[in-house]
XYZ file of C-alpha atoms in Angstrom:
350
model
C 23.153 33.817 15.791
C 23.506 36.934 14.001
C 23.273 38.962 17.008
C 25.741 36.642 19.067
C 27.986 37.202 16.339
C 27.784 40.548 15.949
C 27.836 41.687 19.793
C 31.395 43.458 21.143
C 31.271 41.572 24.007
C 30.500 37.966 22.651
C 33.231 35.680 21.209
C 32.354 32.622 19.422
C 34.698 29.645 18.700
C 33.155 26.478 17.160
C 35.648 23.968 17.735
C 35.515 21.009 19.938
C 36.585 21.935 23.792
C 38.463 19.144 25.089
C 39.031 20.571 28.976
C 36.963 22.156 31.489
C 38.256 25.538 31.442
C 39.720 27.557 34.325
C 37.853 30.725 36.406
C 34.144 31.305 36.153
C 32.283 29.534 32.969
C 29.080 27.963 32.439
C 29.130 24.015 31.017
C 25.657 23.660 29.140
C 26.737 20.814 26.450
C 23.470 18.919 26.165
C 22.701 15.498 26.404
C 25.665 14.357 23.658
C 28.395 15.588 25.199
C 31.494 14.551 23.763
C 33.487 11.846 25.304
C 36.441 13.775 25.481
C 34.860 16.725 27.731
C 32.582 13.990 29.391
C 36.071 12.176 30.535
C 37.260 15.667 31.686
C 34.088 16.134 33.785
C 34.048 12.608 35.182
C 37.368 13.251 36.318
C 36.016 16.180 38.150
C 32.994 14.876 39.856
C 34.060 11.377 39.706
C 32.812 8.644 37.140
C 30.095 7.412 38.840
C 28.340 10.540 39.095
C 28.166 11.169 35.235
C 25.507 9.007 33.627
C 25.026 8.191 29.720
C 21.533 7.285 29.900
C 18.479 7.760 31.454
C 15.912 5.174 32.388
C 13.130 6.817 33.418
C 9.711 5.895 34.764
C 6.309 7.223 34.492
C 5.218 9.920 37.705
C 1.967 10.339 39.183
C 0.288 12.592 40.942
C -0.840 11.424 44.518
C -4.353 13.086 44.342
C -5.216 10.696 41.161
C -4.266 7.727 42.283
C -7.714 5.436 44.246
C -6.814 4.136 47.616
C -9.760 2.421 47.296
C -8.173 0.175 44.511
C -4.749 0.225 45.657
C -2.942 0.462 49.712
C 0.086 2.155 51.370
C 2.318 -0.340 52.986
C 6.113 -1.530 52.504
C 7.075 -5.110 52.705
C 7.394 -7.075 55.946
C 5.338 -4.121 57.298
C 9.155 -2.552 57.801
C 9.910 1.155 56.812
C 6.979 4.446 56.884
C 4.786 4.828 54.083
C 6.451 5.652 51.424
C 4.832 3.398 48.905
C 1.417 2.841 47.200
C 0.819 -0.373 46.162
C -1.858 -1.632 43.577
C -2.608 -5.215 43.759
C -3.737 -7.124 40.736
C -5.355 -10.706 40.019
C -4.149 -13.451 38.291
C -6.515 -12.116 35.439
C -5.844 -8.169 35.558
C -1.746 -9.875 35.487
C -2.091 -11.479 32.504
C -4.290 -8.892 30.743
C -1.439 -5.910 31.819
C 1.374 -8.060 30.518
C -0.444 -8.708 27.140
C -1.419 -5.520 26.622
C 2.350 -3.919 27.141
C 3.706 -6.197 24.579
C 0.978 -5.585 22.289
C 1.190 -1.349 22.602
C 3.146 0.698 20.261
C 6.556 1.463 20.950
C 9.512 4.364 20.310
C 12.566 3.017 18.429
C 15.221 3.028 19.098
C 18.485 4.840 17.249
C 21.686 2.453 16.932
C 23.861 4.057 19.280
C 21.284 3.119 22.013
C 20.615 -0.034 21.890
C 23.939 -1.028 23.866
C 21.786 0.375 27.141
C 19.690 -2.374 27.344
C 23.132 -4.465 28.384
C 23.504 -1.787 31.066
C 20.848 -2.778 33.438
C 18.246 -0.651 32.249
C 15.596 -2.858 30.640
C 12.651 -1.418 29.217
C 9.427 -3.259 31.208
C 8.216 -4.330 28.166
C 10.863 -6.345 27.212
C 11.014 -8.285 30.456
C 7.791 -9.385 29.865
C 8.262 -10.431 26.602
C 10.516 -13.148 28.565
C 8.172 -14.839 29.643
C 4.485 -14.563 30.955
C 6.057 -14.902 34.934
C 9.080 -12.705 34.254
C 7.439 -9.480 35.400
C 5.774 -11.550 39.187
C 8.672 -12.227 40.247
C 10.382 -9.147 39.077
C 9.338 -5.490 39.344
C 5.603 -6.976 40.491
C 6.418 -9.692 42.984
C 4.096 -9.611 45.787
C 6.408 -10.720 48.647
C 6.051 -9.233 51.726
C 3.198 -7.499 51.295
C -1.068 -8.259 52.282
C -3.978 -6.769 50.365
C -6.244 -5.467 53.296
C -9.059 -5.918 51.607
C -8.469 -9.644 51.013
C -5.723 -10.146 54.001
C -3.797 -12.498 51.171
C -0.640 -11.666 49.439
C -2.394 -10.564 45.377
C -1.063 -12.256 42.175
C 1.013 -8.989 41.534
C 1.443 -5.926 42.609
C 3.139 -2.558 41.030
C 4.713 0.103 43.347
C 4.444 3.568 43.934
C 7.362 5.617 45.819
C 6.837 8.807 47.000
C 8.872 10.968 44.573
C 9.257 14.185 46.240
C 8.836 14.920 50.135
C 5.687 17.405 49.951
C 4.191 13.631 49.136
C 2.216 15.100 46.381
C 4.237 12.801 43.387
C 4.544 9.007 43.093
C 7.253 6.655 41.116
C 5.786 3.478 38.998
C 8.940 1.150 40.739
C 10.896 -0.537 37.692
C 8.584 0.856 34.952
C 10.752 2.441 32.292
C 9.545 1.715 29.050
C 10.261 2.501 25.494
C 6.367 2.359 24.763
C 4.328 5.806 22.790
C 3.972 8.499 25.593
C 0.010 7.600 24.447
C 0.059 3.459 24.856
C 1.410 4.530 28.145
C -2.025 5.970 29.481
C -3.661 3.789 28.318
C -2.087 0.581 28.482
C -0.968 1.999 32.718
C -4.654 3.195 32.967
C -5.144 -0.560 33.325
C -2.987 -0.304 36.676
C -5.978 -0.694 39.567
C -6.033 2.315 41.560
C -4.939 3.953 38.385
C -7.099 4.361 36.262
C -7.559 7.850 36.582
C -3.771 8.149 36.799
C -2.840 12.414 36.160
C 1.131 11.241 34.621
C 3.180 14.539 35.228
C 6.461 12.638 33.877
C 5.928 9.562 31.026
C 8.687 7.065 31.093
C 11.545 6.731 28.513
C 14.603 5.349 27.876
C 17.085 6.779 25.499
C 20.893 8.079 25.175
C 21.886 11.131 27.529
C 24.470 12.943 29.286
C 23.499 14.304 32.661
C 25.057 14.506 36.397
C 24.459 13.350 39.337
C 22.656 16.825 40.524
C 21.330 16.009 44.067
C 24.953 15.041 45.839
C 26.750 18.022 43.004
C 25.093 21.124 42.387
C 24.128 23.865 44.664
C 20.288 25.389 43.750
C 22.233 27.947 42.339
C 23.232 25.188 39.505
C 27.249 25.761 41.049
C 29.323 22.649 41.170
C 29.958 21.630 44.828
C 33.631 20.969 44.037
C 34.379 24.294 42.450
C 32.257 27.233 43.112
C 33.395 28.935 40.236
C 31.962 26.456 38.002
C 28.500 25.879 37.173
C 26.107 23.714 34.726
C 23.270 24.240 33.196
C 20.914 22.570 30.760
C 19.372 19.085 30.209
C 23.089 17.806 31.625
C 21.986 18.830 34.868
C 18.784 16.683 34.633
C 16.049 19.000 33.540
C 13.875 17.505 30.830
C 12.626 19.833 27.766
C 13.733 23.120 26.408
C 12.204 25.694 28.088
C 13.315 24.431 31.437
C 16.734 23.859 29.896
C 16.482 27.592 28.855
C 15.680 28.591 32.187
C 18.545 26.770 33.945
C 20.725 28.881 31.657
C 19.420 31.809 32.307
C 19.450 31.469 36.280
C 22.805 29.760 36.072
C 24.050 32.752 33.336
C 22.447 35.261 36.350
C 25.267 33.625 39.263
C 27.901 33.349 36.830
C 28.099 37.774 36.162
C 26.798 37.471 39.928
C 30.168 35.910 40.687
C 31.967 38.019 38.809
C 31.049 41.231 40.064
C 31.278 40.111 44.019
C 28.037 39.659 44.512
C 25.924 36.477 45.971
C 24.138 33.642 43.768
C 20.683 33.486 43.866
C 18.214 31.197 44.653
C 15.320 31.145 42.102
C 12.132 30.997 44.475
C 10.215 27.504 45.473
C 6.746 28.923 44.882
C 8.089 28.929 40.772
C 8.752 26.984 38.212
C 12.126 27.194 37.777
C 12.894 27.266 41.447
C 10.536 24.105 42.060
C 12.106 22.147 39.446
C 15.539 23.147 40.557
C 15.049 22.427 44.110
C 13.601 18.511 42.924
C 17.075 17.836 41.437
C 19.560 19.421 43.549
C 17.629 17.980 46.551
C 20.844 16.219 48.112
C 18.027 13.318 50.046
C 17.217 11.830 46.664
C 18.387 8.464 46.566
C 17.823 7.385 42.923
C 17.669 10.517 40.112
C 16.321 10.866 36.774
C 15.606 13.977 34.983
C 12.654 15.803 35.400
C 10.459 17.868 33.780
C 8.559 21.019 35.289
C 5.322 20.007 36.259
C 2.587 21.567 38.659
C 3.165 18.699 41.472
C 6.608 19.564 42.267
C 4.906 23.327 43.205
C 3.993 24.008 46.764
C 0.321 23.159 47.659
C -2.475 25.141 47.676
C -5.521 25.187 49.741
C -7.266 21.587 49.534
C -10.099 23.207 48.335
C -9.112 24.231 44.793
C -8.983 22.039 42.263
C -8.476 21.572 38.213
C -7.926 24.710 36.548
C -8.438 27.022 39.636
C -6.055 24.827 41.673
C -3.357 25.645 38.504
C -4.529 29.113 38.036
C -3.885 29.533 41.468
C -0.339 28.278 41.748
C 0.357 30.504 38.412
C -0.099 33.244 40.365
C 1.107 32.801 43.162
C 4.397 31.857 41.224
C 4.121 35.158 39.016
C 4.140 37.258 42.178
C 7.146 35.722 44.006
C 9.000 35.858 40.648
C 8.196 39.305 40.461
C 8.947 40.809 44.006
C 12.399 38.022 43.372
C 13.318 39.924 40.459
C 12.625 43.533 41.805
C 14.736 42.330 45.353
C 18.048 41.446 43.063
C 17.488 44.388 40.737
C 18.204 41.722 37.898
C 16.215 43.901 35.736
C 15.983 47.771 35.832
C 12.449 48.372 38.223
C 9.243 49.297 35.879
C 5.554 50.275 36.551
C 5.073 46.682 36.545
C 6.646 43.129 35.331
C 3.907 41.209 36.908
C 1.625 39.538 34.116
C -1.708 37.655 35.323
C -2.865 34.450 34.491
C -5.692 35.364 32.580
C -3.283 36.038 29.784
C -2.800 31.955 29.825
C -5.831 30.596 30.730
C -6.547 29.257 27.153
C -3.278 26.897 27.401
C -4.376 25.743 30.969
C -5.435 22.206 31.199
C -8.374 21.223 33.173
């Protein structure tokens, strides 16, 4: 803070921003953007494109789903194989519902309580309404036949493909306030998900974010205004590092625009590039915030697994980032800006 305050080219104004400024600007006001600025942004982008809460369902990697227990199908045979279905008999369903109701929950803050009236009911709260509520709601089995039995299952958990590479699947309708450890325990009771690798766990909380797939370019420029950049959590990235990375790219591109240069797109092979490609993918039907994870990044050779796979993805990302920095003169050339994955090896989970 002291360095910023003493910098000759930086002016810090500590007051509420009530209007979007003219000229090149970056808006990075975070998840609790003030109502006044939110109204101004809403007028620019349209009220339907600004959200004030998120209802996030868990996402699992495709390779961790057991397809000997689950099966690919769309209801009534319509559509392709975008859905994976995890069938349950009544005993499995009853045990699953009981576990959800009994699981530890994250307490809502007072300002979050109205969310329940906004169509974002946590799945465990639906379960509390009655033992069959989920079986007639998000777990309804209509239009699905389990190939192993030739019959309709008692209930089903549907997983929908969440990325164009088919490496990630979203648990449809499973927004939740269960704690993270409880989500892992309870959701691994689902047939086919016993060994599920979760790249994102569910949540439901107050947030302010925009419909980035319809509003933003991968350069973080607003489609409606070339000289306005959005960054941080309000674009739908989750996490401090992710928010800071988005802010860095927005700042680089704003500076390039002022100096008459084309804004840059981060390389797809990097964590930042993969995440921004995900949140600005205009073909997405629904959008909820996402954190950086290996599942967003282009695949490497199929024979690699676990730590070796993550190391290969990381080394490719560092090479790609180093090349991008050099080609675009983002910083003065040095003998090498490339670090190695061995420096991070102890921090990589198998």
